[in-house]
CSV table of C-alpha atoms and ligand atoms in Angstrom, one decimal:
chain,number,residue,atom,x,y,z
B,1,UNK,CA,1.5,-0.7,5.7
B,2,UNK,CA,-0.2,1.1,8.3
B,3,UNK,CA,-3.7,1.7,7.3
B,4,UNK,CA,-6.2,-1.5,7.6
B,5,UNK,CA,-10.1,-2.1,7.1
B,6,UNK,CA,-11.6,-1.4,10.7
B,7,UNK,CA,-12.7,-4.3,12.8
B,8,UNK,CA,-16.5,-4.2,12.2
B,9,UNK,CA,-15.3,-4.1,8.2
B,10,UNK,CA,-13.3,-7.5,9.0
B,11,UNK,CA,-16.2,-8.8,11.0
B,12,UNK,CA,-18.8,-8.2,8.4
B,13,UNK,CA,-16.6,-10.1,6.0
B,14,UNK,CA,-16.4,-13.0,7.8
B,15,UNK,CA,-20.0,-13.1,8.4
B,16,UNK,CA,-20.4,-12.4,4.4
B,17,UNK,CA,-22.7,-9.2,5.3
B,18,UNK,CA,-20.3,-6.9,3.2
B,19,UNK,CA,-21.2,-5.7,-0.3
B,20,UNK,CA,-19.2,-7.5,-2.6
B,21,UNK,CA,-17.2,-5.0,-4.0
B,22,UNK,CA,-15.8,-4.0,-0.8
B,23,UNK,CA,-15.7,-7.7,0.2
B,24,UNK,CA,-13.3,-8.0,-2.9
B,25,UNK,CA,-11.5,-4.9,-1.9
B,26,UNK,CA,-10.6,-6.7,1.8
B,27,UNK,CA,-10.0,-9.8,0.2
B,28,UNK,CA,-7.0,-7.9,-1.7
B,29,UNK,CA,-5.8,-6.3,1.3
B,30,UNK,CA,-5.6,-9.9,3.1
B,31,UNK,CA,-3.3,-11.1,0.5
B,32,UNK,CA,-0.7,-8.6,1.7
B,33,UNK,CA,-1.7,-8.2,5.4
B,34,UNK,CA,-0.6,-11.1,7.7
B,35,UNK,CA,-2.0,-8.9,10.7
B,36,UNK,CA,-6.0,-8.9,9.2
B,37,UNK,CA,-5.7,-12.5,8.1
B,38,UNK,CA,-5.0,-13.3,11.3
B,39,UNK,CA,-7.9,-11.5,12.9
B,40,UNK,CA,-10.2,-13.0,10.0
B,41,UNK,CA,-9.0,-16.4,11.1
B,42,UNK,CA,-10.0,-15.9,14.6
B,43,UNK,CA,-13.1,-14.2,13.4
B,44,UNK,CA,-13.8,-17.2,11.5
B,45,UNK,CA,-13.3,-19.6,14.1
B,46,UNK,CA,-15.4,-18.2,16.7
B,47,UNK,CA,-18.2,-18.1,13.7
B,48,UNK,CA,-17.7,-21.5,13.6
B,49,UNK,CA,-17.7,-22.5,17.3
B,50,UNK,CA,-21.2,-20.1,17.3
B,51,UNK,CA,-22.4,-22.2,14.6
B,52,UNK,CA,-21.8,-25.3,16.0
B,53,UNK,CA,-23.4,-24.6,19.3
B,54,UNK,CA,-26.5,-23.0,17.0
B,55,UNK,CA,-29.9,-24.9,17.4
B,56,UNK,CA,-30.3,-27.4,14.6
B,57,UNK,CA,-32.8,-26.4,11.9
B,58,UNK,CA,-36.1,-28.5,12.0
B,59,UNK,CA,-35.7,-30.6,9.0
B,60,UNK,CA,-38.9,-30.7,6.6
B,61,UNK,CA,-41.5,-33.1,7.4
B,62,UNK,CA,-40.7,-34.9,4.6
B,63,UNK,CA,-38.4,-35.3,1.6
B,64,UNK,CA,-40.8,-34.6,-1.3
B,65,UNK,CA,-41.0,-31.3,0.4
B,66,UNK,CA,-37.2,-30.7,0.9
B,67,UNK,CA,-36.6,-31.7,-2.8
B,68,UNK,CA,-39.3,-29.7,-4.1
B,69,UNK,CA,-37.6,-26.6,-2.5
B,70,UNK,CA,-34.1,-27.4,-3.9
B,71,UNK,CA,-35.1,-27.7,-7.4
B,72,UNK,CA,-37.0,-24.6,-7.5
B,73,UNK,CA,-34.1,-22.7,-6.1
B,74,UNK,CA,-32.6,-20.1,-8.8
B,75,UNK,CA,-30.0,-21.4,-10.7
B,76,UNK,CA,-26.6,-19.7,-10.3
B,77,UNK,CA,-25.6,-18.6,-13.9
B,78,UNK,CA,-22.1,-17.3,-12.8
B,79,UNK,CA,-19.5,-20.4,-13.9
B,80,UNK,CA,-17.5,-21.3,-11.2
B,81,UNK,CA,-14.2,-19.3,-11.3
B,82,UNK,CA,-11.3,-21.2,-9.7
B,83,UNK,CA,-8.5,-18.9,-8.4
B,84,UNK,CA,-5.8,-17.8,-11.0
B,85,UNK,CA,-2.3,-16.9,-11.3
B,86,UNK,CA,-1.6,-13.2,-10.8
B,87,UNK,CA,-1.8,-11.3,-14.0
B,88,UNK,CA,0.0,-8.6,-15.3
B,89,UNK,CA,-1.1,-5.1,-16.7
B,90,UNK,CA,0.9,-2.7,-18.5
B,91,UNK,CA,0.1,1.3,-17.8
B,92,UNK,CA,2.6,4.2,-18.7
B,93,UNK,CA,4.8,1.7,-20.2
B,94,UNK,CA,5.2,-0.3,-17.1
B,95,UNK,CA,4.3,-3.8,-16.1
B,96,UNK,CA,2.5,-4.6,-12.8
B,97,UNK,CA,1.2,-7.8,-11.3
B,98,UNK,CA,-2.3,-7.9,-10.4
B,99,UNK,CA,-3.3,-9.4,-7.0
B,100,UNK,CA,-4.8,-12.8,-7.4
B,101,UNK,CA,-8.3,-11.7,-5.9
B,102,UNK,CA,-8.0,-9.1,-9.1
B,103,UNK,CA,-6.6,-11.2,-11.4
B,104,UNK,CA,-9.8,-13.1,-11.7
B,105,UNK,CA,-11.4,-9.7,-12.9
B,106,UNK,CA,-8.4,-9.1,-15.5
B,107,UNK,CA,-11.1,-9.6,-18.3
B,108,UNK,CA,-13.4,-6.9,-16.9
B,109,UNK,CA,-11.0,-4.3,-16.9
B,110,UNK,CA,-11.6,-1.5,-19.5
B,111,UNK,CA,-9.4,0.4,-21.5
B,112,UNK,CA,-6.6,3.0,-19.8
B,113,UNK,CA,-7.7,6.5,-20.0
B,114,UNK,CA,-4.7,9.2,-19.7
B,115,UNK,CA,-5.2,12.7,-18.1
B,116,UNK,CA,-2.3,14.7,-19.5
B,117,UNK,CA,0.2,11.7,-18.9
B,118,UNK,CA,0.2,11.9,-15.3
B,119,UNK,CA,-3.2,10.1,-13.9
B,120,UNK,CA,-4.3,6.9,-15.8
B,121,UNK,CA,-7.8,5.0,-14.9
B,122,UNK,CA,-9.3,2.2,-16.2
B,123,UNK,CA,-12.8,0.7,-14.6
B,124,UNK,CA,-13.1,-2.5,-13.7
B,125,UNK,CA,-17.0,-4.1,-14.6
B,126,UNK,CA,-17.6,-5.6,-10.9
B,127,UNK,CA,-21.0,-4.1,-10.0
B,128,UNK,CA,-23.6,-1.7,-11.0
B,129,UNK,CA,-23.8,-0.1,-7.4
B,130,UNK,CA,-20.6,1.5,-7.5
B,131,UNK,CA,-17.5,2.3,-9.7
B,132,UNK,CA,-14.6,0.5,-9.3
B,133,UNK,CA,-11.5,1.9,-11.0
B,134,UNK,CA,-7.4,1.0,-11.2
B,135,UNK,CA,-5.6,4.4,-11.0
B,136,UNK,CA,-2.0,4.9,-11.8
B,137,UNK,CA,-0.6,8.0,-10.8
B,138,UNK,CA,2.8,9.1,-12.2
B,139,UNK,CA,5.7,10.3,-9.9
B,140,UNK,CA,5.5,14.1,-8.7
B,141,UNK,CA,1.9,14.4,-9.7
B,142,UNK,CA,-0.3,16.5,-7.5
B,143,UNK,CA,-4.6,15.6,-8.0
B,144,UNK,CA,-6.8,18.8,-7.1
B,145,UNK,CA,-8.4,18.5,-3.9
B,146,UNK,CA,-12.0,16.8,-3.6
B,147,UNK,CA,-14.5,15.6,-2.1
B,148,UNK,CA,-17.1,12.7,-2.4
B,149,UNK,CA,-20.6,12.7,-2.3
B,150,UNK,CA,-20.4,9.3,-1.5
B,151,UNK,CA,-17.5,6.7,-0.2
B,152,UNK,CA,-14.3,6.5,-1.5
B,153,UNK,CA,-12.3,3.5,-0.5
B,154,UNK,CA,-8.8,2.9,-2.0
B,155,UNK,CA,-6.3,0.1,-1.7
B,156,UNK,CA,-2.7,0.8,-2.6
B,157,UNK,CA,-1.2,-2.0,-5.0
B,158,UNK,CA,2.1,-0.9,-5.8
B,159,UNK,CA,4.1,2.3,-4.7
B,160,UNK,CA,2.4,5.0,-2.6
B,161,UNK,CA,1.2,8.4,-2.4
B,162,UNK,CA,0.4,11.0,0.4
B,163,UNK,CA,-2.6,13.3,1.3
B,164,UNK,CA,-3.1,15.7,4.0
B,165,UNK,CA,-3.4,13.2,6.5
B,166,UNK,CA,-0.7,10.8,6.0
B,167,UNK,CA,1.5,8.6,3.9
B,168,UNK,CA,0.2,5.4,2.3
B,169,UNK,CA,2.3,2.6,0.9
B,170,UNK,CA,1.1,-1.2,-0.9
B,171,UNK,CA,-1.6,-2.8,1.3
B,172,UNK,CA,-2.8,0.2,2.9
B,173,UNK,CA,-6.4,0.3,2.8
B,174,UNK,CA,-8.3,3.7,3.2
B,175,UNK,CA,-11.9,4.6,3.5
B,176,UNK,CA,-13.1,8.3,2.7
B,177,UNK,CA,-16.4,9.9,3.4
B,178,UNK,CA,-18.0,13.2,2.3
B,179,UNK,CA,-16.4,15.1,5.1
B,180,UNK,CA,-13.3,14.8,3.8
B,181,UNK,CA,-11.4,16.8,1.5
B,182,UNK,CA,-8.3,15.7,0.4
B,183,UNK,CA,-5.6,15.9,-2.5
B,184,UNK,CA,-3.3,12.9,-3.1
B,185,UNK,CA,0.1,13.6,-4.2
B,186,UNK,CA,3.0,11.4,-5.4
B,187,UNK,CA,6.7,12.6,-4.6
B,188,UNK,CA,9.2,12.8,-7.0
B,189,UNK,CA,10.8,8.7,-7.9
B,190,UNK,CA,7.5,7.6,-6.4
B,191,UNK,CA,4.1,6.3,-8.6
B,192,UNK,CA,1.1,4.4,-7.4
B,193,UNK,CA,-1.0,2.0,-8.5
B,194,UNK,CA,-4.2,1.6,-6.7
B,195,UNK,CA,-8.0,0.5,-6.9
B,196,UNK,CA,-10.7,3.0,-6.2
B,197,UNK,CA,-13.9,2.3,-5.3
B,198,UNK,CA,-16.5,5.1,-5.3
B,199,UNK,CA,-20.1,5.0,-4.7
B,200,UNK,CA,-20.6,8.3,-6.2
B,201,UNK,CA,-18.9,11.0,-8.7
B,202,UNK,CA,-16.0,12.6,-7.0
B,203,UNK,CA,-16.5,16.8,-6.9
B,204,UNK,CA,-13.6,19.1,-7.1
B,205,UNK,CA,-13.5,21.9,-4.1
B,206,UNK,CA,-10.4,23.9,-5.7
B,207,UNK,CA,-8.6,25.0,-8.3
B,208,UNK,CA,-9.8,22.8,-10.8
B,209,UNK,CA,-7.1,21.8,-12.9
B,210,UNK,CA,-7.3,22.2,-16.8
B,211,UNK,CA,-7.3,18.2,-17.1
B,212,UNK,CA,-10.0,17.7,-14.9
B,213,UNK,CA,-12.1,20.8,-15.8
B,214,UNK,CA,-13.7,18.9,-18.6
B,215,UNK,CA,-15.5,16.4,-16.7
B,216,UNK,CA,-17.7,19.3,-15.2
B,217,UNK,CA,-19.0,19.2,-11.5
B,218,UNK,CA,-18.4,15.8,-10.7
B,219,UNK,CA,-16.2,13.3,-12.5
B,220,UNK,CA,-15.2,9.5,-11.7
B,221,UNK,CA,-11.5,8.6,-11.9
N,301,ZN,ZN1,-4.6,-5.0,7.3
């Protein structure tokens, strides 16, 4: 594993200022990355120390006011979910165990779509702000070069893939913005399951393959 979330992302993760999808992608990376886990633990410790030295907020003058404030807080309708066991998913006749942070969302994983039996994608309903997909790329497949209007984050869950910039393996976390054109590929004997988070549709820039043509100018994986 050689591609990690940048330090400012880890710091924002600790401070709780990341958007929910990035936070959840980082959480999955942390499951398999002791190095980032250590950084997060250290930052959490610093945060805790900073908090313990922070001035104490003034308490309300009377408890009736405080009680009134608490009961008018909006109730959280989301049921509390305890961390669950790793869950299996099956695609292209192969079964993979999902990381625990992702297993929580296994009920929200939609049907797999196949693109020519080479690339498969399944949406995960997590947030309205971006598209989250599980993507499976079979061995020896080249995805046409494309760029993005927004930001694409990819987390490798199984196997690996390469692009013009390097080779990515389990746990690697990549962020590509609109300035980057790339054409991911898998080698013979290498397949890849990854989590792809897109804030905008991807746009193909060259030699658009027949399989991808039908989606017009932009498509989500
Ligand atoms: Zn890491």
